[in-house]
Coordinates of C-alpha atoms in Angstrom, one line a residue:
Chain J
M1 CA 0.0 0.0 0.0
K2 CA 1.2 3.5 -0.8
E3 CA -0.2 6.9 -0.2
F4 CA 0.3 9.9 -2.5
K5 CA -0.8 13.5 -2.2
G6 CA -1.8 15.9 -5.0
R7 CA -3.8 19.0 -5.6
V8 CA -7.6 18.9 -5.7
I9 CA -9.1 20.2 -9.0
A10 CA -12.6 18.8 -8.3
E11 CA -13.5 17.6 -4.8
G12 CA -14.9 14.3 -3.8
T13 CA -14.0 10.9 -2.4
V14 CA -14.3 7.6 -4.2
E15 CA -13.0 4.0 -4.3
A16 CA -12.4 2.3 -7.6
K17 CA -10.1 0.0 -9.5
A18 CA -7.1 1.6 -11.3
L19 CA -6.8 1.9 -15.0
V20 CA -3.4 3.3 -16.0
S21 CA -2.2 5.2 -19.0
H22 CA 1.5 6.0 -19.2
G23 CA 1.0 8.2 -22.3
G24 CA -1.4 11.1 -22.6
L25 CA -5.1 10.4 -22.8
N26 CA -6.5 11.6 -26.1
T27 CA -9.9 12.5 -24.8
L28 CA -11.8 12.8 -28.1
A29 CA -10.2 9.7 -29.6
S30 CA -10.8 7.7 -26.3
F31 CA -14.5 8.7 -25.6
Q32 CA -16.0 9.5 -29.0
K33 CA -17.4 6.1 -29.8
A34 CA -18.7 5.6 -26.2
L35 CA -20.6 8.9 -26.4
Q36 CA -22.0 8.4 -29.9
F37 CA -23.0 4.8 -29.7
G38 CA -24.3 4.2 -26.2
D39 CA -21.4 2.3 -24.8
K40 CA -22.0 2.6 -21.1
K41 CA -18.7 1.1 -20.3
A42 CA -16.9 3.9 -22.2
T43 CA -14.5 1.5 -24.0
C44 CA -11.4 3.4 -25.0
G45 CA -11.2 3.9 -28.8
D46 CA -7.8 5.5 -29.0
Q47 CA -5.7 3.3 -31.3
N48 CA -2.6 5.2 -30.3
N49 CA -2.9 4.4 -26.6
P50 CA -1.8 0.8 -26.1
D51 CA -2.4 1.0 -22.3
L52 CA -6.1 1.9 -22.7
Y53 CA -7.3 0.8 -26.2
G54 CA -10.3 -1.5 -25.9
K55 CA -10.5 -1.2 -22.1
Q56 CA -13.5 0.1 -20.0
M57 CA -12.9 3.6 -18.7
A58 CA -16.3 4.3 -17.0
G59 CA -16.2 3.8 -13.3
K60 CA -12.4 3.3 -13.2
A61 CA -9.8 5.3 -11.3
L62 CA -8.1 6.7 -14.4
C63 CA -4.4 7.3 -13.7
L64 CA -2.5 9.3 -16.3
P65 CA 0.1 11.9 -16.9
A66 CA -2.1 14.4 -18.9
T67 CA -4.7 14.6 -21.6
I68 CA -3.8 15.5 -25.2
G69 CA -5.4 16.1 -28.6
S70 CA -8.4 18.0 -29.8
T71 CA -9.8 21.0 -27.9
T72 CA -13.2 19.2 -27.8
G73 CA -11.5 17.4 -24.9
G74 CA -13.2 19.4 -22.1
L75 CA -16.7 19.2 -23.5
V76 CA -16.3 15.5 -24.3
L77 CA -15.4 15.0 -20.6
Y78 CA -18.3 17.2 -19.6
C79 CA -20.7 15.1 -21.7
A80 CA -19.3 11.9 -20.3
C81 CA -20.0 13.1 -16.8
S82 CA -23.4 14.3 -17.7
M83 CA -24.3 10.9 -19.3
G84 CA -22.8 8.9 -16.4
R85 CA -20.0 7.4 -18.5
Q86 CA -17.1 9.2 -16.8
P87 CA -14.2 7.5 -14.9
A88 CA -14.8 7.3 -11.1
C89 CA -12.0 9.8 -10.8
M90 CA -9.1 11.2 -12.8
L91 CA -5.6 11.1 -11.2
F92 CA -2.9 13.0 -12.9
S93 CA 0.8 12.6 -12.2
E94 CA 1.6 15.9 -13.8
P95 CA 0.0 19.3 -13.3
I96 CA -3.3 19.1 -15.1
D97 CA -3.6 20.4 -18.7
S98 CA -6.1 23.0 -19.9
L99 CA -8.5 20.6 -21.6
A100 CA -8.9 18.2 -18.7
A101 CA -9.2 21.1 -16.3
A102 CA -12.0 22.6 -18.4
G103 CA -13.9 19.3 -18.4
A104 CA -13.5 18.8 -14.7
I105 CA -14.5 22.3 -13.8
L106 CA -17.4 22.4 -16.3
A107 CA -18.8 19.3 -14.8
D108 CA -18.3 20.5 -11.2
V109 CA -19.9 23.9 -11.8
W110 CA -22.7 23.1 -14.2
L111 CA -23.8 19.5 -13.3
E112 CA -25.4 18.6 -10.0
N113 CA -25.3 14.8 -9.9
S114 CA -22.3 13.7 -11.9
K115 CA -19.3 14.2 -9.7
M116 CA -15.9 13.1 -10.7
P117 CA -13.1 13.8 -8.2
V118 CA -10.0 15.1 -10.0
I119 CA -6.5 15.3 -8.4
D120 CA -3.3 16.4 -10.2
S121 CA 0.4 16.8 -9.5
L122 CA 0.6 13.3 -7.9
G123 CA 4.2 12.9 -9.2
E124 CA 6.1 10.6 -11.5
E125 CA 6.4 8.0 -8.6
F126 CA 2.6 7.7 -8.5
L127 CA 2.4 6.7 -12.2
A128 CA 5.4 4.4 -11.8
Y129 CA 3.8 2.6 -8.8
V130 CA 0.1 2.3 -9.7
K131 CA -0.9 -0.7 -11.8
D132 CA -4.2 -1.7 -13.5
D133 CA -6.8 -3.2 -11.1
M134 CA -5.1 -1.9 -7.9
N135 CA -7.6 -0.7 -5.4
I136 CA -7.6 3.1 -5.3
T137 CA -9.1 5.3 -2.6
V138 CA -9.4 9.0 -3.1
K139 CA -9.7 10.8 0.2
E140 CA -10.3 14.4 1.2
G141 CA -7.5 16.9 0.6
G142 CA -6.0 15.2 -2.5
V143 CA -4.9 12.0 -0.8
V144 CA -4.8 9.0 -3.0
V145 CA -4.2 5.5 -1.6
C146 CA -3.1 2.6 -3.9
Q147 CA -3.2 -1.0 -2.8
S148 CA -2.9 -4.3 -4.5
Chain L
M1 CA -6.7 36.2 -8.6
N2 CA -7.3 39.9 -8.8
L3 CA -10.7 40.7 -10.1
S4 CA -12.0 44.1 -11.1
K5 CA -15.2 45.4 -9.4
E6 CA -17.2 44.6 -12.5
Q7 CA -15.8 41.0 -12.6
Q8 CA -16.4 40.5 -8.9
D9 CA -20.0 41.8 -9.3
I10 CA -20.6 39.3 -12.1
L11 CA -19.1 36.5 -9.9
D12 CA -21.3 37.5 -7.0
G13 CA -24.4 37.2 -9.2
K14 CA -25.3 40.8 -9.7
Q15 CA -25.8 40.2 -13.4
G16 CA -27.7 37.0 -12.9
D17 CA -27.0 33.4 -11.9
V18 CA -26.1 32.1 -15.3
L19 CA -23.4 34.8 -15.9
A20 CA -22.1 34.2 -12.4
K21 CA -21.6 30.5 -13.3
V22 CA -19.9 31.5 -16.5
M23 CA -17.5 33.7 -14.5
Q24 CA -17.1 31.1 -11.8
T25 CA -16.1 28.5 -14.5
L26 CA -13.5 30.9 -16.0
V27 CA -12.1 32.0 -12.7
R28 CA -11.7 28.4 -11.4
Y29 CA -10.2 27.5 -14.8
G30 CA -7.7 30.3 -14.4
E31 CA -6.9 29.6 -10.8
V32 CA -5.8 26.1 -11.6
F33 CA -3.1 27.6 -13.8
G34 CA -2.1 30.4 -11.5
A35 CA -3.8 33.2 -13.5
D36 CA -3.2 36.6 -12.0
A37 CA -6.2 38.4 -13.6
M38 CA -9.1 38.2 -16.0
V39 CA -8.1 40.1 -19.1
P40 CA -10.4 41.4 -21.9
V41 CA -10.7 39.4 -25.1
T42 CA -9.4 41.9 -27.7
S43 CA -9.9 40.0 -31.0
K44 CA -12.7 41.0 -33.3
Y45 CA -14.0 37.5 -33.6
N46 CA -14.0 34.2 -31.6
H47 CA -13.7 30.7 -33.0
L48 CA -15.6 27.7 -31.6
V49 CA -14.6 24.1 -32.0
T50 CA -18.2 22.7 -31.7
S51 CA -20.0 22.8 -35.0
F52 CA -21.7 19.5 -35.1
G53 CA -25.2 18.6 -34.0
L54 CA -24.2 15.2 -32.5
K55 CA -27.1 13.6 -30.7
A56 CA -24.5 12.5 -28.1
L57 CA -23.7 16.1 -27.2
A58 CA -27.1 16.8 -25.7
P59 CA -25.6 18.2 -22.5
V60 CA -23.8 20.9 -24.5
Y61 CA -27.0 22.0 -26.2
E62 CA -28.8 22.1 -22.9
L63 CA -26.0 24.4 -21.6
M64 CA -26.3 26.6 -24.7
D65 CA -30.0 26.9 -24.1
K66 CA -29.3 28.1 -20.6
L67 CA -27.1 30.8 -22.0
I68 CA -29.5 31.9 -24.7
E69 CA -32.6 31.8 -22.5
S70 CA -30.8 34.0 -19.9
G71 CA -29.7 36.5 -22.6
N72 CA -26.0 35.7 -22.2
V73 CA -24.9 35.5 -25.8
S74 CA -21.5 36.0 -27.2
K75 CA -20.1 39.6 -27.0
Q76 CA -18.3 39.0 -30.3
K77 CA -19.3 37.2 -33.5
F78 CA -17.5 33.9 -34.1
S79 CA -16.7 31.3 -36.7
A80 CA -17.0 27.6 -35.9
D81 CA -15.5 24.3 -37.1
P82 CA -16.7 22.7 -40.3
R83 CA -20.1 21.2 -40.8
P84 CA -20.2 17.4 -40.4
L85 CA -22.4 16.7 -43.5
D86 CA -22.2 17.6 -47.2
P87 CA -24.2 15.8 -49.9
N88 CA -21.2 16.2 -52.3
V89 CA -19.2 13.7 -50.3
P90 CA -19.7 10.1 -51.4
S91 CA -21.7 8.0 -48.9
S92 CA -23.9 5.0 -49.0
F93 CA -27.7 5.0 -48.4
L94 CA -27.1 3.5 -45.0
Q95 CA -24.5 6.1 -44.1
N96 CA -26.8 8.9 -45.1
F97 CA -29.6 7.3 -43.0
V98 CA -27.4 7.0 -39.9
F99 CA -25.8 10.5 -40.3
K100 CA -29.2 12.3 -40.7
N101 CA -31.4 10.3 -38.3
F102 CA -29.0 9.2 -35.6
M103 CA -25.6 10.9 -35.4
Y104 CA -26.2 14.4 -36.6
S105 CA -30.0 14.6 -36.0
K106 CA -29.4 17.8 -33.9
Q107 CA -27.5 19.6 -36.7
E108 CA -30.3 22.0 -37.7
D109 CA -31.3 22.8 -34.1
Y110 CA -27.6 23.4 -33.1
E111 CA -27.0 25.7 -36.1
K112 CA -30.1 27.7 -34.9
Q113 CA -28.5 27.9 -31.5
L114 CA -25.3 29.2 -33.0
E115 CA -27.2 31.8 -35.0
Q116 CA -28.9 33.0 -31.8
I117 CA -25.6 33.1 -29.9
G118 CA -23.5 34.9 -32.5
I119 CA -22.1 33.0 -35.5
M120 CA -20.5 35.4 -38.2
D121 CA -22.6 34.0 -41.1
K122 CA -23.9 30.8 -42.6
D123 CA -20.6 30.1 -44.3
A124 CA -18.4 30.7 -41.2
Y125 CA -17.9 26.9 -40.7
T126 CA -14.3 25.9 -41.1
C127 CA -11.3 24.9 -39.0
T128 CA -9.2 27.4 -41.0
C129 CA -11.1 30.6 -40.0
Y130 CA -7.8 32.5 -40.2
M131 CA -7.6 32.3 -44.0
D132 CA -7.9 35.7 -45.6
E133 CA -11.0 34.6 -47.5
V134 CA -12.8 33.8 -44.3
G135 CA -11.8 36.9 -42.5
N136 CA -11.3 35.8 -38.9
T137 CA -7.6 36.7 -38.8
P138 CA -6.4 38.1 -35.5
A139 CA -3.5 40.5 -35.3
M140 CA -0.2 39.9 -33.4
G141 CA -0.7 40.4 -29.7
E142 CA -4.5 40.2 -29.6
V143 CA -6.0 38.1 -26.9
L144 CA -8.3 35.3 -28.0
S145 CA -10.8 32.9 -26.5
W146 CA -10.5 30.4 -29.3
S147 CA -10.6 26.6 -29.3
E148 CA -9.9 24.1 -32.2
S149 CA -6.4 22.9 -31.6
S150 CA -5.2 23.5 -35.2
A151 CA -6.6 27.0 -35.2
V152 CA -5.2 27.9 -31.8
V153 CA -1.7 26.7 -32.6
Y154 CA -1.8 28.6 -35.9
A155 CA -3.0 31.8 -34.3
N156 CA -0.3 31.7 -31.6
S157 CA 2.5 30.6 -33.8
V158 CA 2.0 32.0 -37.3
L159 CA 0.0 35.2 -36.4
G160 CA 1.5 35.9 -33.0
A161 CA -1.9 36.2 -31.3
R162 CA -2.3 35.0 -27.7
C163 CA -4.6 32.2 -26.9
N164 CA -4.5 29.2 -24.6
R165 CA -5.6 25.8 -25.7
N166 CA -9.1 26.3 -24.6
S167 CA -11.6 23.6 -24.6
G168 CA -15.0 23.7 -26.3
I169 CA -17.6 25.6 -24.1
I170 CA -14.7 27.4 -22.3
D171 CA -14.2 29.1 -25.7
L172 CA -17.7 30.4 -25.8
M173 CA -17.7 31.4 -22.1
G174 CA -14.7 33.7 -22.7
S175 CA -16.7 35.7 -25.2
V176 CA -19.9 35.6 -23.2
A177 CA -18.1 37.1 -20.2
G178 CA -15.7 39.2 -22.4
Y179 CA -12.8 38.1 -20.3
V180 CA -10.3 35.2 -20.2
P181 CA -7.9 34.2 -17.4
R182 CA -4.3 35.3 -18.0
F183 CA -2.0 32.4 -17.8
G184 CA 0.2 30.1 -20.0
L185 CA 0.3 31.2 -23.6
L186 CA -1.1 34.6 -22.7
T187 CA 2.0 35.5 -20.9
D188 CA 5.6 36.2 -22.1
E189 CA 7.0 33.6 -19.8
G190 CA 4.5 30.9 -21.1
R191 CA 5.6 31.6 -24.7
K192 CA 9.2 30.7 -24.0
A193 CA 10.4 27.5 -25.7
T194 CA 11.4 24.6 -23.4
W195 CA 12.5 22.5 -26.3
V196 CA 15.0 23.2 -29.2
V197 CA 14.2 21.1 -32.2
K198 CA 17.0 20.7 -34.7
I199 CA 16.0 19.8 -38.2
E200 CA 18.8 17.8 -39.9
T201 CA 16.9 16.1 -42.7
T202 CA 18.3 15.7 -46.2
K203 CA 15.1 17.0 -47.8
K204 CA 12.1 19.1 -46.9
P205 CA 10.4 17.2 -44.2
E206 CA 6.8 16.3 -44.8
A207 CA 4.8 18.9 -42.8
Q208 CA 2.3 16.4 -41.2
L209 CA 5.0 13.9 -40.4
L210 CA 7.4 16.4 -38.8
G211 CA 4.5 17.9 -36.8
S212 CA 3.6 14.5 -35.6
A213 CA 7.1 13.7 -34.5
I214 CA 7.5 17.0 -32.6
G215 CA 4.0 16.8 -31.1
M216 CA 4.7 13.3 -29.7
K217 CA 8.0 14.3 -28.3
V218 CA 7.3 17.7 -26.7
M219 CA 3.6 17.1 -25.9
A220 CA 2.3 20.4 -24.4
D221 CA 5.6 22.2 -24.4
V222 CA 6.7 25.0 -26.7
P223 CA 9.3 24.0 -29.2
Y224 CA 11.8 26.4 -30.9
I225 CA 12.6 24.9 -34.3
E226 CA 16.0 25.4 -36.0
G227 CA 16.9 24.4 -39.5
L228 CA 13.3 24.4 -40.9
D229 CA 13.6 28.0 -42.4
K230 CA 15.9 26.8 -45.2
W231 CA 13.2 24.4 -46.4
L232 CA 10.5 27.0 -46.2
G233 CA 12.3 29.5 -48.4
G234 CA 13.3 31.8 -45.6
E235 CA 10.1 33.8 -45.4
L236 CA 6.5 33.5 -44.2
D237 CA 4.8 33.5 -47.6
E238 CA 1.6 31.7 -48.6
A239 CA 3.4 28.4 -49.2
A240 CA 5.1 28.6 -45.8
K241 CA 1.8 29.4 -44.1
T242 CA 0.2 26.4 -45.7
Y243 CA 3.1 24.2 -44.6
L244 CA 2.8 25.5 -41.1
K245 CA -1.0 25.1 -41.0
D246 CA -0.5 21.3 -41.6
F247 CA 2.6 21.0 -39.5
G248 CA 0.9 22.8 -36.6
A249 CA -2.3 20.7 -36.8
A250 CA -0.2 17.6 -36.4
T251 CA 1.8 18.9 -33.4
A252 CA -1.5 19.8 -31.7
S253 CA -3.3 16.5 -32.4
N254 CA -0.4 14.0 -32.1
G255 CA 0.7 16.0 -29.0
A256 CA -0.8 19.0 -27.3
V257 CA 1.3 21.9 -28.8
G258 CA -0.4 25.3 -28.6
L259 CA 2.6 27.4 -29.8
Y260 CA 5.8 26.7 -31.7
H261 CA 8.5 29.1 -32.9
V262 CA 10.3 28.5 -36.3
E263 CA 13.6 30.3 -36.4
N264 CA 13.6 33.2 -38.9
I265 CA 10.0 32.5 -40.0
T266 CA 7.3 32.9 -37.3
P267 CA 6.8 36.5 -36.1
E268 CA 8.0 36.1 -32.5
A269 CA 11.0 34.1 -33.6
V270 CA 11.9 36.8 -36.1
K271 CA 11.5 39.5 -33.5
Y272 CA 13.2 37.8 -30.5
G273 CA 15.3 35.0 -32.0
K274 CA 16.9 32.7 -29.5
D275 CA 15.9 34.9 -26.6
L276 CA 12.7 32.9 -26.8
V277 CA 14.5 29.7 -25.6
A278 CA 14.2 29.1 -21.9
E279 CA 17.2 28.2 -19.8
G280 CA 17.7 24.4 -19.7
A281 CA 15.7 23.7 -22.8
K282 CA 15.8 20.1 -23.9
V283 CA 17.0 19.2 -27.4
Y284 CA 15.4 16.9 -30.0
V285 CA 17.1 16.2 -33.3
V286 CA 15.0 15.2 -36.2
D287 CA 16.7 13.5 -39.1
D288 CA 15.5 11.2 -41.9
A289 CA 15.8 8.1 -39.7
E290 CA 13.7 9.7 -37.0
L291 CA 11.0 10.7 -39.4
Q292 CA 11.0 7.1 -40.8
R293 CA 10.8 5.7 -37.2
V294 CA 7.7 7.9 -36.5
Y295 CA 6.1 7.0 -39.8
D296 CA 6.7 3.2 -39.2
S297 CA 5.2 3.5 -35.7
Y298 CA 1.7 4.4 -37.0
P299 CA -0.6 1.4 -36.5
V300 CA -2.8 0.3 -39.4
I301 CA -6.2 -0.6 -37.9
W302 CA -8.0 -1.6 -41.1
K303 CA -9.4 -5.1 -40.7
K304 CA -7.9 -6.1 -44.1
K305 CA -4.6 -4.3 -44.1
D306 CA -4.1 -4.6 -47.9
A307 CA -7.6 -3.4 -48.7
T308 CA -8.1 -1.2 -51.7
P309 CA -8.8 2.3 -50.5
K310 CA -12.5 3.4 -51.0
L311 CA -12.0 7.1 -50.3
C312 CA -9.3 9.6 -50.0
F313 CA -9.6 12.7 -47.8
M314 CA -7.3 15.7 -48.2
G315 CA -7.8 18.8 -46.1
C316 CA -7.8 18.2 -42.4
P317 CA -7.3 21.0 -41.5
H318 CA -9.1 22.6 -44.5
M319 CA -6.9 23.3 -47.6
S320 CA -5.7 26.8 -48.5
L321 CA -6.4 28.3 -51.9
N322 CA -2.8 27.9 -53.0
Q323 CA -2.9 24.3 -51.8
L324 CA -6.0 23.6 -53.9
I325 CA -4.3 25.0 -56.9
D326 CA -1.1 23.1 -56.3
W327 CA -2.9 19.9 -55.9
T328 CA -5.0 20.5 -59.0
K329 CA -1.7 20.8 -61.0
K330 CA -0.3 17.7 -59.3
V331 CA -3.3 15.5 -59.9
E332 CA -3.6 16.7 -63.5
Q333 CA 0.1 15.9 -64.2
G334 CA -0.1 12.6 -62.3
L335 CA -3.0 11.4 -64.4
K336 CA -1.3 12.5 -67.6
E337 CA 1.7 10.5 -66.7
A338 CA -0.5 7.5 -65.9
G339 CA -2.4 7.9 -69.1
K340 CA -5.7 8.4 -67.2
T341 CA -8.3 11.1 -67.0
K342 CA -10.0 10.4 -63.7
V343 CA -8.6 9.6 -60.2
C344 CA -8.5 5.9 -59.3
I345 CA -9.9 6.4 -55.8
P346 CA -12.9 8.6 -54.9
T347 CA -11.1 11.7 -53.6
V348 CA -12.4 14.7 -51.6
F349 CA -10.5 17.9 -51.1
T350 CA -12.0 19.9 -48.3
A351 CA -11.7 23.7 -47.7
A352 CA -13.6 26.6 -46.1
P353 CA -16.7 27.6 -48.0
A354 CA -15.2 31.0 -48.7
V355 CA -12.0 29.5 -50.0
L356 CA -14.0 27.1 -52.2
K357 CA -15.9 30.1 -53.6
K358 CA -12.5 31.8 -54.5
F359 CA -11.3 28.5 -56.0
E360 CA -14.4 28.3 -58.2
E361 CA -13.5 31.7 -59.7
T362 CA -10.1 30.3 -60.9
P363 CA -9.6 28.2 -64.1
Y364 CA -8.3 25.4 -61.9
A365 CA -11.8 24.5 -60.6
A366 CA -12.8 23.2 -64.0
V367 CA -9.5 21.3 -64.3
L368 CA -10.0 19.6 -60.9
K369 CA -13.6 18.7 -61.7
K370 CA -12.4 16.9 -64.8
T371 CA -10.1 14.7 -62.8
G372 CA -13.1 13.5 -60.7
V373 CA -11.8 15.0 -57.4
I374 CA -14.7 16.4 -55.4
T375 CA -14.5 19.6 -53.3
S376 CA -16.3 20.0 -50.1
Y377 CA -16.6 22.1 -46.9
I378 CA -17.2 19.0 -44.8
C379 CA -15.2 18.0 -41.6
P380 CA -13.5 14.7 -42.6
L381 CA -13.2 13.8 -39.0
M382 CA -16.9 14.1 -38.4
Y383 CA -17.6 12.0 -41.5
M384 CA -15.3 9.3 -40.3
N385 CA -16.4 9.1 -36.7
N386 CA -18.9 6.3 -36.9
P387 CA -18.7 2.5 -37.2
L388 CA -19.9 2.5 -40.9
S389 CA -17.2 5.0 -42.1
G390 CA -14.8 3.5 -39.6
K391 CA -14.9 0.2 -41.5
M392 CA -14.1 1.9 -44.8
P393 CA -10.5 1.8 -45.9
V394 CA -9.9 5.6 -46.2
I395 CA -6.5 7.1 -46.9
T396 CA -5.3 10.6 -46.0
S397 CA -2.2 12.7 -45.7
S398 CA -3.7 14.3 -42.5
N399 CA -2.0 13.2 -39.3
K400 CA -4.9 14.6 -37.4
L401 CA -7.4 12.5 -39.2
R402 CA -5.2 9.4 -38.7
T403 CA -5.0 10.1 -35.0
Y404 CA -8.8 10.3 -34.4
T405 CA -10.1 7.8 -36.9
S406 CA -9.3 4.6 -38.8
A407 CA -8.0 6.6 -41.8
R408 CA -4.5 5.4 -42.9
Y409 CA -1.8 8.0 -43.3
Y410 CA 0.3 8.4 -46.4
T411 CA 2.7 11.2 -47.4
D412 CA 1.6 13.7 -50.0
E413 CA 3.7 12.0 -52.6
E414 CA 2.2 8.6 -51.8
I415 CA -1.3 9.9 -51.8
L416 CA -0.7 11.4 -55.3
E417 CA 0.6 8.0 -56.4
Q418 CA -2.4 6.2 -55.0
I419 CA -5.1 8.5 -56.5
T420 CA -3.5 8.9 -59.9
K421 CA -1.9 5.6 -60.4
G422 CA -3.4 3.3 -57.8
G423 CA 0.0 2.2 -56.3
A424 CA 2.3 3.2 -53.5
E425 CA 2.3 0.2 -51.2
R426 CA 4.4 0.4 -48.1

């Protein structure tokens, strides 16, 4: 078991299984099929991301360095949250990028019942330590606990 | 963050709950990145990334309704990304049915929303709004609230305007409030390069391939590129702008680049030179072998990898006028050499409606039509984003289209070979 501390972008506590991307998450490429064609599991459609491609993202503790790609990224995340297809939480090893921040804040400000805790700046060690299917607990104050 | 009295009043709800939420969104967004103030948007026009009435984006339309119903429309007119549908583009009966009745069933409703909220005109749908023919061309130093990754990187790099890589919805909120948070690419410090990229190729690097390589390497950082000026003719002419349009789109979609400087070419690099390079900047050398490595790394996700292409898309981002003319000449010559009159693969060249109108006024339009190439204002990405189109073997020289869809990337030369001679296996 290991504990990490980051910065809170969107508040909340949650427990979920880890899903780890070591490369940037291309939000549009990853979520577009899930949003368009009713895939409630939000299966990742980004062919360039071998860590995530074909895996369920909805309900997972998505651990990643940053998001990349199209500037639809924030609204895609906002829509995923509104439709209940978002990850349980998003945990960034690096300081959050502008598109992911937009999605997290839009969902937090404009949606009442679709919370998605978002923590950033967890550090390189976090991403090196966390593995798929680890049990992740997000606590108050940006504390993230990972255990096998 | 320091807010003016007017900004604080808006945040406190003195101009209504909806505008307060808009300001709250922008302030929180800025605070995450250490913004020191909310600064006025100074460009004449905005540009929005969301142009498509996708049924799946219902939450966005609901939010737009909240803005419209509360009277919080954009303070500036705006252009928007390309439309997702065009009857000129070949599609099957089933594709048409799915496009109109399922995927883009909200297109008409959404375009009505855009009219209510402030779109420039009915032809203002393109990802290359900065083309002279379209007229949304910001000046150096102007502050923007744009989105569309390829347009943002172009505005910052080639025009010297100042804009962060805003997301859809945040773009609109900036022009509803009239302010954007000052951080990142709006600041002098944020525009410094933390990478020096040295181009050491033996020929002019393919724009979309070089952009992809740099994007994947530097991700969201700012690169200062040395050695590219000699391949661009040493000045920012129309050909260089077209090259940088395609190059930038690849850096932004294969990575997350919002600004690049090209030594002796882009305006800030011309003005400040190596002073733009931050202390401790990392170095990335791009030579022929590196470009080949990147090219070979692209996965081909067609079910049948040797399938005969059924469609070719050129113009993601939309083609410039000089690009349409150049390609008309190339296709005409290629067909002549092959002893053919029509392209071997259904081919679509996409460009802004205003650019297509200009092209139609040239003699090249009739020449291109004779070759069988179709012109369209469509967004190839939106056309491709469904299981029916996704199963089609589509080829493109757009690294952005490759990244987001199943389209297979080929260099310009290979695309020309494919559409005029039907060859170019790799």
